[in-house]
Coordinates of C-alpha atoms in Angstrom, one line a residue:
M1500 CA -37.2 -17.2 -37.5
Q1501 CA -38.6 -16.9 -41.1
K1502 CA -35.2 -18.1 -42.4
I1503 CA -35.4 -21.2 -40.1
I1504 CA -39.0 -22.0 -41.3
E1505 CA -37.8 -21.8 -45.0
I1506 CA -34.9 -24.2 -44.3
L1507 CA -37.2 -26.6 -42.6
I1508 CA -39.7 -26.5 -45.6
L1509 CA -36.8 -27.1 -48.0
L1510 CA -35.6 -30.1 -45.9
I1511 CA -39.1 -31.6 -45.8
F1512 CA -39.4 -31.3 -49.6
A1513 CA -35.9 -32.9 -50.0
I1514 CA -36.9 -35.8 -47.8
L1515 CA -40.2 -36.3 -49.6
N1516 CA -38.5 -36.1 -53.0
S1517 CA -35.9 -38.6 -51.8
A1518 CA -38.5 -41.0 -50.6
S1519 CA -40.4 -40.9 -53.8
A1520 CA -37.3 -41.1 -56.1
K1521 CA -37.1 -44.4 -58.0
S1522 CA -34.0 -46.6 -57.5
T1523 CA -32.0 -47.5 -60.5
P1524 CA -32.1 -51.2 -61.1
P1525 CA -28.9 -53.3 -61.4
P1526 CA -27.3 -53.5 -64.8
L1527 CA -28.2 -56.4 -67.0
P1528 CA -26.1 -59.5 -66.4
L1529 CA -23.7 -60.4 -69.2
L1530 CA -24.1 -64.0 -70.5
P1531 CA -22.9 -66.6 -69.9
L1532 CA -23.5 -66.8 -66.1
P1533 CA -22.6 -69.4 -63.5
T1534 CA -25.1 -71.7 -62.0
A1535 CA -25.7 -71.8 -58.2
A1536 CA -23.5 -74.9 -58.0
Q1537 CA -20.7 -73.2 -60.0
L1538 CA -20.9 -70.2 -57.7
Q1539 CA -20.5 -72.3 -54.6
W1540 CA -17.6 -74.2 -56.2
Q1541 CA -15.8 -70.9 -57.1
L1542 CA -16.4 -69.4 -53.6
S1543 CA -14.7 -72.5 -52.1
E1544 CA -11.4 -71.4 -53.8
M1545 CA -9.5 -74.6 -53.0
A1546 CA -10.1 -78.3 -52.7
L1547 CA -8.0 -81.2 -51.4
F1548 CA -7.5 -84.2 -53.8
L1549 CA -7.0 -87.6 -52.1
H1550 CA -5.3 -90.1 -54.4
F1551 CA -5.5 -93.5 -52.5
G1552 CA -5.7 -97.1 -53.6
T1553 CA -3.6 -100.2 -54.4
N1554 CA -1.0 -97.8 -56.0
T1555 CA -0.3 -96.5 -52.5
F1556 CA 0.9 -100.0 -51.6
T1557 CA 2.7 -100.9 -54.8
D1558 CA 4.8 -97.7 -55.1
S1559 CA 3.2 -97.0 -58.5
E1560 CA 1.3 -94.2 -60.2
W1561 CA -0.7 -96.0 -62.9
G1562 CA -1.6 -99.4 -61.7
T1563 CA -1.9 -102.3 -64.1
G1564 CA -5.2 -103.5 -62.7
Q1565 CA -3.5 -106.9 -61.8
A1566 CA -2.4 -106.1 -58.2
D1567 CA -3.7 -108.5 -55.6
P1568 CA -6.5 -106.7 -53.8
T1569 CA -5.3 -108.1 -50.5
I1570 CA -2.3 -105.7 -50.7
F1571 CA -4.7 -102.9 -49.8
N1572 CA -4.4 -102.8 -46.0
P1573 CA -4.4 -99.3 -44.4
T1574 CA -4.3 -100.5 -40.8
H1575 CA -4.7 -97.0 -39.3
L1576 CA -7.0 -95.4 -41.8
N1577 CA -8.7 -92.4 -40.4
A1578 CA -10.9 -90.4 -42.8
S1579 CA -11.6 -87.9 -40.0
Q1580 CA -7.9 -87.0 -39.9
W1581 CA -8.0 -86.3 -43.7
V1582 CA -11.0 -84.0 -43.3
H1583 CA -9.6 -82.3 -40.2
V1584 CA -6.3 -81.6 -42.0
A1585 CA -8.1 -80.2 -45.0
K1586 CA -10.4 -78.0 -42.9
E1587 CA -7.6 -76.7 -40.7
A1588 CA -5.6 -75.7 -43.8
G1589 CA -8.5 -73.8 -45.2
F1590 CA -9.9 -76.3 -47.7
N1591 CA -13.7 -76.9 -47.4
R1592 CA -13.9 -79.5 -50.2
V1593 CA -12.2 -82.9 -50.5
I1594 CA -12.2 -85.2 -53.6
L1595 CA -11.4 -88.9 -53.4
T1596 CA -10.2 -91.2 -56.1
A1597 CA -13.0 -93.7 -55.6
K1598 CA -11.7 -95.6 -58.6
H1599 CA -8.4 -94.9 -60.4
H1600 CA -7.2 -96.3 -63.7
D1601 CA -6.3 -99.7 -62.2
G1602 CA -10.0 -100.3 -61.5
F1603 CA -9.7 -101.0 -57.8
C1604 CA -12.8 -99.6 -56.0
L1605 CA -12.6 -97.9 -52.6
W1606 CA -16.3 -98.9 -52.0
K1607 CA -18.0 -102.2 -52.0
S1608 CA -19.4 -102.2 -55.5
D1609 CA -21.9 -104.8 -56.6
Y1610 CA -20.4 -105.0 -60.1
T1611 CA -16.9 -106.2 -59.3
D1612 CA -14.9 -108.1 -56.6
Y1613 CA -11.9 -105.9 -57.4
S1614 CA -12.6 -103.6 -54.4
V1615 CA -12.1 -103.1 -50.7
K1616 CA -14.4 -106.1 -50.1
S1617 CA -11.6 -108.4 -51.3
S1618 CA -8.9 -106.7 -49.3
L1619 CA -7.6 -107.6 -45.8
W1620 CA -9.0 -104.3 -44.5
R1621 CA -12.6 -104.8 -45.8
G1622 CA -13.9 -101.4 -44.8
D1623 CA -15.6 -98.8 -47.1
V1624 CA -13.3 -95.8 -47.7
V1625 CA -16.0 -93.8 -49.5
E1626 CA -18.4 -94.4 -46.7
Q1627 CA -16.0 -93.4 -43.9
L1628 CA -15.0 -90.2 -45.8
S1629 CA -18.6 -89.2 -46.5
I1630 CA -19.4 -89.6 -42.8
A1631 CA -16.3 -87.6 -41.7
A1632 CA -16.9 -84.8 -44.3
N1633 CA -20.6 -84.5 -43.3
E1634 CA -19.8 -84.2 -39.6
A1635 CA -17.2 -81.6 -40.3
G1636 CA -19.3 -79.6 -42.8
V1637 CA -16.8 -80.2 -45.6
Q1638 CA -18.0 -80.8 -49.1
L1639 CA -17.4 -84.2 -50.8
G1640 CA -16.4 -84.9 -54.4
L1641 CA -15.6 -88.2 -56.0
Y1642 CA -13.4 -89.2 -58.9
L1643 CA -14.4 -92.3 -61.0
S1644 CA -11.9 -93.0 -63.7
P1645 CA -13.4 -93.8 -67.1
W1646 CA -10.3 -95.8 -68.0
D1647 CA -10.3 -99.2 -66.2
R1648 CA -7.4 -101.6 -66.7
H1649 CA -9.0 -104.4 -64.7
E1650 CA -12.6 -104.6 -65.9
G1651 CA -13.0 -107.2 -68.6
S1652 CA -15.8 -105.4 -70.4
Y1653 CA -13.5 -102.4 -71.1
G1654 CA -13.3 -102.1 -74.8
N1655 CA -16.9 -103.2 -75.3
T1656 CA -18.6 -99.9 -75.7
K1657 CA -22.2 -100.8 -74.7
E1658 CA -21.3 -103.2 -71.9
Y1659 CA -18.6 -101.0 -70.3
N1660 CA -20.8 -97.9 -70.4
E1661 CA -23.5 -99.9 -68.6
Y1662 CA -20.9 -101.0 -66.1
Y1663 CA -19.6 -97.4 -65.6
M1664 CA -23.1 -95.9 -65.1
G1665 CA -23.9 -98.7 -62.7
Q1666 CA -20.9 -97.8 -60.5
M1667 CA -21.7 -94.1 -60.9
T1668 CA -25.2 -94.8 -59.6
E1669 CA -23.8 -96.6 -56.6
L1670 CA -21.6 -93.7 -55.7
L1671 CA -24.2 -91.0 -56.2
T1672 CA -27.0 -92.8 -54.2
R1673 CA -25.2 -94.4 -51.2
Y1674 CA -23.2 -91.6 -49.7
G1675 CA -25.3 -88.5 -49.3
E1676 CA -24.7 -85.2 -51.1
I1677 CA -21.9 -85.1 -53.6
K1678 CA -20.7 -81.7 -54.6
E1679 CA -18.3 -82.6 -57.4
V1680 CA -18.0 -85.5 -59.8
W1681 CA -14.5 -85.7 -61.3
L1682 CA -13.5 -87.6 -64.5
D1683 CA -11.0 -87.2 -67.2
G1684 CA -9.9 -88.6 -70.5
A1685 CA -6.6 -90.1 -69.3
K1686 CA -5.6 -93.3 -71.0
G1687 CA -2.3 -95.0 -71.8
E1688 CA -1.0 -95.5 -75.4
K1689 CA -2.0 -98.6 -77.2
E1690 CA -4.9 -99.3 -74.9
K1691 CA -8.2 -100.6 -76.1
D1692 CA -10.4 -98.2 -78.1
M1693 CA -13.4 -97.2 -76.1
E1694 CA -16.2 -94.8 -76.7
Y1695 CA -17.6 -93.2 -73.6
Y1696 CA -21.2 -92.1 -73.5
F1697 CA -20.4 -88.8 -71.8
D1698 CA -23.8 -87.2 -72.5
S1699 CA -25.5 -90.1 -70.8
W1700 CA -23.1 -90.0 -67.9
F1701 CA -23.7 -86.3 -67.4
S1702 CA -27.5 -86.7 -67.6
L1703 CA -27.3 -89.4 -64.9
I1704 CA -25.2 -87.2 -62.6
R1705 CA -27.7 -84.3 -63.0
Q1706 CA -30.5 -86.6 -62.2
L1707 CA -29.0 -88.2 -59.1
Q1708 CA -26.9 -85.2 -57.7
P1709 CA -28.4 -82.0 -59.2
G1710 CA -26.2 -79.8 -56.9
A1711 CA -22.9 -81.4 -58.1
V1712 CA -20.5 -79.7 -60.6
I1713 CA -19.0 -82.0 -63.2
F1714 CA -15.3 -81.7 -63.9
S1715 CA -13.6 -83.0 -67.1
D1716 CA -11.0 -81.8 -69.6
A1717 CA -13.8 -79.9 -71.3
G1718 CA -16.5 -79.3 -68.8
P1719 CA -19.5 -79.1 -68.7
D1720 CA -19.3 -77.3 -65.3
T1721 CA -15.6 -76.9 -64.6
R1722 CA -12.6 -77.5 -66.9
W1723 CA -9.0 -78.7 -66.7
I1724 CA -6.5 -75.8 -66.9
G1725 CA -4.4 -77.8 -69.3
D1726 CA -1.4 -78.7 -67.1
E1727 CA -0.7 -80.5 -63.8
A1728 CA 1.5 -77.8 -62.3
G1729 CA -1.4 -75.9 -60.8
V1730 CA -0.7 -72.8 -62.9
A1731 CA -3.3 -70.9 -64.9
G1732 CA -2.7 -68.5 -67.8
S1733 CA -2.3 -64.9 -66.9
T1734 CA -5.4 -64.3 -69.1
C1735 CA -8.2 -66.7 -67.9
W1736 CA -11.8 -66.5 -68.9
S1737 CA -14.6 -68.5 -67.4
P1738 CA -16.6 -68.2 -70.6
F1739 CA -15.8 -71.2 -72.8
N1740 CA -17.2 -73.2 -75.7
C1741 CA -17.8 -76.8 -74.8
S1742 CA -18.5 -77.4 -78.5
S1743 CA -14.8 -76.4 -79.2
A1744 CA -13.5 -78.9 -76.7
K1745 CA -13.2 -82.7 -76.4
I1746 CA -12.6 -84.7 -73.3
G1747 CA -9.1 -86.2 -73.7
G1748 CA -8.4 -84.0 -76.7
T1749 CA -8.8 -80.3 -75.8
D1750 CA -6.2 -77.8 -76.9
P1751 CA -4.3 -76.9 -73.7
K1752 CA -3.9 -73.3 -74.9
Y1753 CA -7.7 -73.0 -75.2
S1754 CA -8.1 -74.5 -71.8
Q1755 CA -5.6 -72.1 -70.3
R1756 CA -7.1 -69.0 -71.7
G1757 CA -10.9 -69.7 -72.0
D1758 CA -12.9 -67.7 -74.5
P1759 CA -14.3 -64.2 -74.1
Q1760 CA -16.8 -65.1 -76.8
G1761 CA -17.7 -68.4 -75.2
H1762 CA -21.3 -69.4 -74.8
D1763 CA -20.8 -71.6 -71.8
W1764 CA -19.7 -70.8 -68.2
V1765 CA -16.9 -73.3 -67.5
P1766 CA -14.4 -72.0 -65.0
A1767 CA -11.0 -73.7 -64.7
E1768 CA -9.6 -76.0 -62.1
C1769 CA -5.9 -76.2 -61.5
D1770 CA -4.7 -79.6 -60.2
V1771 CA -1.3 -80.2 -58.7
S1772 CA 0.2 -82.6 -56.2
I1773 CA 2.0 -81.6 -53.0
R1774 CA 4.5 -84.3 -53.8
P1775 CA 6.2 -85.2 -57.1
G1776 CA 3.7 -88.1 -57.6
W1777 CA 0.0 -88.3 -57.2
F1778 CA 0.0 -91.3 -55.0
W1779 CA 2.1 -91.5 -51.8
H1780 CA 5.6 -92.8 -52.1
A1781 CA 7.9 -93.2 -49.1
S1782 CA 10.9 -91.8 -51.1
E1783 CA 9.2 -88.5 -51.9
S1784 CA 8.9 -85.2 -49.9
P1785 CA 6.3 -82.5 -50.2
K1786 CA 6.7 -79.1 -51.8
S1787 CA 7.5 -76.2 -49.5
A1788 CA 4.8 -73.8 -48.2
L1789 CA 6.4 -71.0 -50.2
K1790 CA 6.0 -73.1 -53.4
L1791 CA 2.4 -73.7 -52.6
L1792 CA 1.9 -70.0 -52.0
D1793 CA 3.3 -69.2 -55.4
I1794 CA 0.9 -71.8 -56.9
Y1795 CA -1.9 -70.1 -55.0
Y1796 CA -1.2 -66.8 -56.6
K1797 CA -1.1 -68.4 -60.1
S1798 CA -4.3 -70.4 -59.7
V1799 CA -6.8 -68.9 -57.2
G1800 CA -5.2 -65.6 -58.0
R1801 CA -6.0 -66.1 -61.7
N1802 CA -9.7 -66.9 -61.5
C1803 CA -9.4 -70.6 -60.9
L1804 CA -9.9 -73.2 -58.1
L1805 CA -6.8 -74.8 -56.8
L1806 CA -7.1 -78.6 -56.5
L1807 CA -4.2 -79.7 -54.3
N1808 CA -3.5 -83.4 -54.1
V1809 CA -2.4 -84.6 -50.7
P1810 CA -2.2 -88.4 -50.8
P1811 CA -2.7 -90.5 -47.7
N1812 CA 0.1 -92.9 -46.9
S1813 CA 0.0 -96.7 -46.6
S1814 CA -1.1 -96.5 -43.0
G1815 CA -4.2 -94.6 -44.1
L1816 CA -3.1 -91.3 -42.8
I1817 CA -1.9 -88.0 -44.2
S1818 CA 1.8 -87.8 -43.5
E1819 CA 3.1 -85.4 -40.8
K1820 CA 5.5 -83.8 -43.3
D1821 CA 2.6 -82.9 -45.5
I1822 CA 0.5 -81.6 -42.6
E1823 CA 3.3 -79.3 -41.5
V1824 CA 3.6 -77.8 -45.0
L1825 CA -0.2 -77.3 -45.1
K1826 CA -0.2 -75.6 -41.7
E1827 CA 2.6 -73.2 -42.9
F1828 CA 0.8 -72.6 -46.2
K1829 CA -2.3 -71.5 -44.2
R1830 CA -0.2 -69.3 -41.9
L1831 CA 1.4 -67.6 -44.9
R1832 CA -2.0 -66.9 -46.5
D1833 CA -3.4 -65.5 -43.2
S1834 CA -0.3 -63.3 -42.7
I1835 CA -0.8 -61.7 -46.1
F1836 CA -4.5 -61.6 -46.7
S1837 CA -6.1 -61.2 -43.2
H1838 CA -6.2 -57.3 -43.4
N1839 CA -6.9 -55.1 -46.4
L1840 CA -4.5 -52.2 -46.1
A1841 CA -6.9 -50.1 -48.1
G1842 CA -9.9 -50.9 -45.8
G1843 CA -10.2 -47.3 -44.4
A1844 CA -9.7 -45.5 -47.7
F1845 CA -11.8 -42.8 -49.2
V1846 CA -13.0 -44.0 -52.6
N1847 CA -14.5 -42.2 -55.6
A1848 CA -15.1 -43.2 -59.2
S1849 CA -15.3 -41.7 -62.7
S1850 CA -19.1 -42.3 -62.5
T1851 CA -21.6 -44.2 -60.4
R1852 CA -24.8 -45.8 -61.5
D1853 CA -26.8 -45.3 -58.3
A1854 CA -26.1 -44.9 -54.5
R1855 CA -26.5 -48.7 -54.1
F1856 CA -23.6 -49.2 -56.4
H1857 CA -21.3 -46.7 -54.7
P1858 CA -17.5 -47.1 -55.2
R1859 CA -17.1 -47.7 -51.4
N1860 CA -18.7 -51.1 -52.0
I1861 CA -15.3 -52.3 -53.3
L1862 CA -14.0 -52.2 -49.7
T1863 CA -16.5 -54.9 -48.6
E1864 CA -14.9 -58.3 -49.2
G1865 CA -16.9 -60.7 -51.3
I1866 CA -18.9 -60.4 -54.5
N1867 CA -22.4 -59.6 -53.2
T1868 CA -22.0 -55.8 -53.5
Y1869 CA -20.2 -53.9 -56.2
W1870 CA -19.4 -50.6 -57.9
A1871 CA -21.2 -50.0 -61.1
P1872 CA -20.5 -47.0 -63.4
K1873 CA -23.2 -45.2 -65.4
D1874 CA -24.2 -46.7 -68.7
K1875 CA -22.5 -45.7 -72.0
Q1876 CA -19.2 -44.6 -70.4
C1877 CA -15.8 -45.0 -72.0
K1878 CA -13.8 -44.1 -68.9
W1879 CA -13.9 -46.4 -65.9
V1880 CA -11.7 -45.3 -63.0
L1881 CA -11.7 -46.0 -59.2
Q1882 CA -9.5 -43.7 -57.1
L1883 CA -8.5 -44.3 -53.5
D1884 CA -7.1 -42.0 -50.9
L1885 CA -5.5 -44.2 -48.2
K1886 CA -5.2 -41.1 -45.9
E1887 CA -1.5 -42.0 -45.2
L1888 CA 1.4 -43.6 -46.9
I1889 CA 1.0 -47.4 -47.2
F1890 CA 3.6 -49.9 -48.1
F1891 CA 2.3 -52.8 -50.2
N1892 CA 3.1 -55.2 -53.1
V1893 CA 0.0 -57.2 -53.7
L1894 CA -3.3 -56.1 -55.4
K1895 CA -6.5 -58.1 -55.1
I1896 CA -9.4 -57.5 -57.5
Q1897 CA -12.8 -59.2 -57.8
E1898 CA -15.7 -59.1 -60.2
P1899 CA -19.3 -60.0 -59.2
I1900 CA -19.3 -63.1 -61.4
Q1901 CA -23.0 -63.7 -60.8
M1902 CA -23.3 -60.7 -63.3
G1903 CA -20.9 -62.3 -65.8
Q1904 CA -17.1 -61.8 -66.5
R1905 CA -16.5 -58.4 -68.1
V1906 CA -13.0 -56.9 -67.7
I1907 CA -10.6 -57.5 -70.6
E1908 CA -7.7 -55.2 -69.7
F1909 CA -6.8 -52.9 -66.8
H1910 CA -3.9 -51.1 -65.2
F1911 CA -3.1 -49.9 -61.7
E1912 CA -1.4 -46.6 -60.8
V1913 CA -0.1 -44.7 -57.8
F1914 CA 0.4 -41.0 -57.4
N1915 CA 3.8 -39.9 -56.1
Q1916 CA 6.1 -37.0 -56.7
G1917 CA 3.3 -35.0 -58.4
K1918 CA 2.2 -37.4 -61.0
W1919 CA 0.5 -40.7 -61.7
K1920 CA 2.7 -43.6 -62.6
N1921 CA 1.8 -47.1 -63.8
V1922 CA 2.5 -50.0 -61.5
I1923 CA 1.1 -53.0 -63.3
D1924 CA -1.1 -54.0 -66.3
G1925 CA -3.3 -57.0 -66.3
T1926 CA -5.9 -58.9 -68.4
T1927 CA -9.1 -60.5 -67.0
I1928 CA -10.2 -60.6 -63.4
G1929 CA -13.1 -62.9 -62.9
Y1930 CA -13.8 -64.2 -59.4
Q1931 CA -10.4 -63.1 -58.2
R1932 CA -7.2 -61.7 -59.5
L1933 CA -4.0 -61.4 -57.4
L1934 CA -1.2 -59.4 -58.7
R1935 CA 2.3 -59.1 -57.2
F1936 CA 4.9 -56.4 -58.0
P1937 CA 7.9 -54.8 -56.4
A1938 CA 6.9 -53.2 -53.1
I1939 CA 5.8 -49.5 -53.3
E1940 CA 4.7 -46.9 -50.8
S1941 CA 1.9 -44.4 -51.7
R1942 CA -1.2 -42.7 -50.4
Y1943 CA -3.1 -42.3 -53.6
L1944 CA -4.1 -45.2 -55.9
R1945 CA -6.0 -45.5 -59.1
F1946 CA -7.5 -48.6 -60.7
V1947 CA -8.4 -48.1 -64.4
V1948 CA -10.4 -50.5 -66.6
D1949 CA -9.1 -50.0 -70.1
K1950 CA -11.3 -52.5 -72.0
S1951 CA -14.4 -54.4 -71.0
R1952 CA -17.1 -56.6 -72.7
E1953 CA -19.7 -54.3 -71.1
G1954 CA -19.7 -51.7 -68.3
P1955 CA -17.3 -53.1 -65.7
L1956 CA -18.5 -54.1 -62.3
I1957 CA -15.9 -54.3 -59.4
S1958 CA -16.9 -56.0 -56.2
Y1959 CA -13.6 -55.8 -54.2
L1960 CA -10.2 -54.1 -54.2
G1961 CA -7.6 -54.8 -51.6
I1962 CA -3.9 -54.1 -51.2
Y1963 CA -1.6 -56.3 -49.1
Y1964 CA 2.0 -56.7 -48.1
D1965 CA 3.7 -60.1 -48.8
Q1966 CA 7.2 -59.9 -47.5
L1967 CA 8.0 -63.3 -49.0
S1968 CA 6.7 -62.6 -52.5
E1969 CA 9.0 -63.5 -55.3
A1970 CA 8.3 -59.9 -56.6
S1971 CA 11.1 -58.8 -54.2
N1972 CA 13.5 -60.7 -56.4
V1973 CA 12.7 -58.8 -59.6
S1974 CA 15.9 -57.2 -60.9
N1975 CA 16.3 -53.4 -60.6
T1976 CA 15.5 -51.7 -63.9
S1977 CA 13.7 -48.7 -65.3
S1978 CA 12.1 -50.5 -68.2
L1979 CA 9.0 -52.7 -68.7
A1980 CA 9.2 -56.2 -67.6
Y1981 CA 6.9 -59.1 -67.1
F1982 CA 6.2 -60.6 -63.7
N1983 CA 3.9 -63.6 -63.2
G1984 CA 2.4 -62.9 -66.6
S1985 CA 1.6 -59.3 -66.0
Q1986 CA 3.4 -56.2 -67.2
V1987 CA 5.2 -54.2 -64.5
L1988 CA 6.9 -50.8 -64.7
L1989 CA 10.0 -51.1 -62.7
Q1990 CA 11.8 -48.1 -61.3
K1991 CA 14.9 -47.6 -59.2
T1992 CA 14.6 -49.6 -56.0
S1993 CA 16.3 -49.4 -52.7
N1994 CA 18.7 -52.4 -52.5
S1995 CA 18.1 -52.7 -48.8
S1996 CA 14.3 -52.5 -48.7
Q1997 CA 13.2 -53.4 -52.2
I1998 CA 10.7 -50.5 -52.1
A1999 CA 9.9 -49.0 -55.5
Y2000 CA 9.3 -45.2 -55.0
L2001 CA 7.2 -44.5 -58.1

């Protein structure tokens, strides 16, 4: 009886001490940090670009600005169909070319007659899309081309900047909430010289739509990745120096990589078209769903947002061929990423800052919770026991980017045949990193951060099996190779199953 009383007293003291113990606060965020609008943008992962205008009816890409506006006549235009297609395919943001380089406006601007009000159709595309997007809960973005091949004031710096800002004001005050304003420095050779008042434009956008992110070649909120293939660099930092970039003249290599020493948070956007051209052409066909999946790995899977252009046709509808590809693209993603094969694992770490930052947090999808190691560590390791042999070939890692981007280098290992063996090396994680490698089977996994700007924070780790991954086509070898920009250790593989028994 005395023994029981002593145990109860010890338990009471333990509970009291636990209740009075102070929690360890979160680690300090590492600058630069994303704004609320940038976080929302990154979480959306993908957006659908809608190139539409007179080019759709003239079978051209860069219109001359001289096309008769009456040619624009999308007799079956249905913006609700565009939004439905986007949403069903997993895109919750759409961006419309409200005005492309030819200067034709898809809304009834007060500053020009070169718009839908001079067409046979006479509707307002921007208005119809804004209504459809709002009803479906899909975010809306607008592209307003700085280069205008129709407007007579183009080339007169003061006059054209006033014209452009007048049109920007129309778009940002007539159609409800705008989540992204998209512009670029595209301009043909031997065109009129023109100085754009970008700082004034950006200030106006902030004033009229404070929740919108601004895209351009060089930010200020999101940046171009530097190509139109939808492919990011295998090293991709969201930190960036806007002062080192110029709209229309940024070094593509700098855009691809970002800058670990950058003072600004400017994540990258990867734009690519589902078809060879940006506008719809009857002679063209869409890319395959497998090609889109590969682009997804190399954009969303490299800390970027994928901006996929799906142009409406001359009837005003997204073509059935494109819809079928988008449906298959969605099915492929769901088949791979719907279930984390490590979801039931036991997880431990080399150190843990506090119980709130326990390593098991990495099994909760998203970036709201995370594992944090103790301060002043030089070894950062997460180890997983899957409880059984699991067959997989994809690794997904996320950082809580609201705390900054930290990880510089890492590697991933499995324990088989009595020792740890390296599977793949990588650089940078950011919001999300997806890595493919030859399929392996193992029970024990180890994720090691080799180099970090500060103590690394990991919010999610998942493993998946993608039977269609191009990794299965990697040649059998026992040496180091590079796959999708990351270093892979290849071992003898079964010719029939492509399983690498490491």
